[in-house]
XYZ file of C-alpha atoms in Angstrom:
179
model
C -94.941 37.886 2.070
C -94.484 41.371 0.158
C -93.036 41.033 -3.074
C -89.413 42.396 -2.957
C -87.186 43.364 -5.873
C -85.172 40.144 -7.135
C -81.875 41.564 -6.248
C -83.172 41.985 -2.624
C -84.835 38.996 -1.937
C -82.033 37.497 0.636
C -81.817 40.773 2.491
C -83.972 40.835 5.741
C -86.223 44.257 6.171
C -83.676 45.424 8.663
C -80.909 44.774 6.272
C -82.409 46.663 3.533
C -82.925 49.667 5.635
C -79.267 49.801 6.681
C -78.368 49.538 3.292
C -79.963 52.080 2.531
C -78.986 54.157 5.286
C -75.476 53.763 4.614
C -75.362 53.746 0.847
C -75.276 57.848 0.531
C -74.162 58.347 3.911
C -70.329 58.361 2.516
C -71.409 60.414 -0.612
C -73.209 63.100 1.648
C -69.752 63.019 3.916
C -67.539 63.708 0.908
C -69.615 66.640 -0.955
C -70.173 67.906 2.883
C -66.069 67.479 2.858
C -65.432 68.858 -0.493
C -67.074 72.391 0.981
C -64.283 74.613 2.414
C -64.798 75.508 5.856
C -64.840 79.024 5.802
C -67.638 78.565 3.244
C -69.660 76.317 5.605
C -71.949 79.098 6.530
C -72.226 80.354 2.916
C -76.282 80.539 1.405
C -76.297 80.743 -2.549
C -79.394 82.731 -2.014
C -80.412 84.704 0.171
C -83.814 82.149 0.715
C -81.672 79.231 1.194
C -79.982 77.135 3.611
C -76.040 77.076 3.829
C -74.302 73.432 3.671
C -73.525 73.384 7.588
C -77.436 74.347 8.630
C -78.631 71.308 6.017
C -76.034 68.706 7.047
C -76.484 69.542 10.745
C -80.405 69.188 10.104
C -80.104 66.141 8.529
C -78.308 64.430 11.774
C -80.556 66.113 14.223
C -83.996 64.691 12.059
C -82.144 61.192 12.035
C -81.915 61.125 15.555
C -85.362 62.822 16.511
C -86.711 60.308 14.076
C -85.242 57.089 15.930
C -84.339 58.067 19.399
C -87.507 60.742 19.921
C -90.073 58.456 18.392
C -89.147 55.497 18.117
C -86.851 54.930 21.738
C -88.416 57.424 23.556
C -84.989 59.085 24.139
C -83.829 62.847 23.372
C -80.533 62.697 23.892
C -79.781 65.568 20.824
C -77.732 68.053 22.383
C -79.401 71.621 23.180
C -76.817 73.293 21.133
C -77.646 71.032 17.987
C -81.312 70.750 18.858
C -81.987 74.638 18.722
C -79.971 75.114 15.414
C -80.688 72.571 13.594
C -84.080 71.122 15.152
C -87.009 72.546 12.788
C -86.003 75.072 10.045
C -89.032 75.923 9.294
C -89.420 77.682 12.974
C -85.917 79.455 13.286
C -84.155 80.626 10.910
C -80.445 80.533 12.448
C -77.685 83.212 10.910
C -74.833 82.456 9.487
C -72.675 83.440 12.879
C -74.943 81.035 14.899
C -74.906 78.427 12.467
C -70.557 78.096 12.644
C -70.699 78.840 16.034
C -72.828 75.768 17.045
C -70.558 73.206 14.753
C -67.374 73.516 15.919
C -65.895 72.490 13.020
C -67.329 70.212 9.745
C -65.311 67.317 11.425
C -67.514 67.452 14.854
C -71.045 67.397 12.501
C -69.377 64.750 10.942
C -67.953 62.475 14.338
C -71.369 63.598 15.376
C -73.417 61.833 12.792
C -71.497 58.763 12.984
C -72.141 58.606 16.423
C -76.175 59.220 15.817
C -75.758 56.551 13.139
C -74.240 53.528 15.211
C -77.587 54.243 17.410
C -80.109 53.882 14.405
C -77.810 50.785 13.520
C -78.641 49.173 16.983
C -82.148 50.393 16.687
C -82.628 48.547 14.137
C -80.754 45.123 15.243
C -83.484 45.603 18.415
C -86.436 45.259 16.200
C -87.981 42.066 15.712
C -89.920 41.084 13.015
C -93.409 41.895 14.848
C -92.461 45.271 15.592
C -91.620 45.647 11.564
C -95.463 44.869 11.105
C -96.679 47.162 13.436
C -100.180 49.353 12.541
C -100.143 53.072 13.260
C -102.176 55.261 15.000
C -101.305 58.230 12.516
C -99.259 58.482 9.598
C -97.731 61.133 7.574
C -96.802 58.991 4.115
C -99.112 59.153 1.167
C -102.258 56.773 1.124
C -100.093 54.965 -2.117
C -96.608 54.567 0.308
C -96.262 51.006 0.376
C -94.645 51.944 4.125
C -97.628 53.913 5.027
C -98.840 50.340 7.154
C -95.695 50.466 9.298
C -94.922 53.515 11.527
C -91.209 52.062 12.353
C -90.810 51.793 8.744
C -91.892 54.873 7.990
C -89.617 56.613 10.532
C -86.390 55.019 8.839
C -87.980 55.816 4.874
C -88.325 59.223 6.101
C -85.090 59.267 7.366
C -83.820 58.090 3.767
C -85.870 60.098 1.582
C -85.169 63.563 3.645
C -81.654 62.606 3.484
C -81.516 62.285 -0.033
C -83.289 65.238 -0.660
C -80.678 67.504 1.276
C -78.297 65.704 -0.029
C -79.078 67.139 -3.185
C -79.138 70.966 -1.872
C -75.346 70.042 -0.222
C -74.209 68.703 -3.450
C -75.906 72.228 -5.553
C -73.825 74.152 -3.176
C -70.467 72.292 -3.635
C -71.167 72.708 -7.529
C -71.657 76.222 -7.254
C -68.273 77.190 -5.149
C -66.498 74.583 -7.624
C -68.149 76.993 -10.786
C -67.022 80.080 -9.382
C -62.978 79.009 -8.440
């Protein structure tokens, strides 16, 4: 049995992953909601992303990691996948992003629906599923999640969302300091 920090000894791995996913979600949403609707497409600098683009990317990558890679289900709406899917291959304009999101509330509702699907996936996993050895991994050699592809996708989702949250928080702070 792997050693867990003492505060997590009574939690299953599934519960710990759920907790990690759910811990920052309200704070990310709070920062996103604090950005005025007319500024959701605003970019702090020419080479940076807007809050709406970052937030949409958080949602689409969570669904891709869980739905596509773990469940074999690609149910991401086409408009979201095209604009928020891969930020390395396309750079949508502010108008494209704002046209795609409809509203910030629409994106928040979609993320809440995606999170329910993420929880359902975690609930369906067995203890044996959590111990699978990967064919290929994207995590560094010293990452303890490296030996399990299922855990790896969830941990990558958590790390990705926390990094993106930092970007949304920065945009919120810049906008507040300008007022």
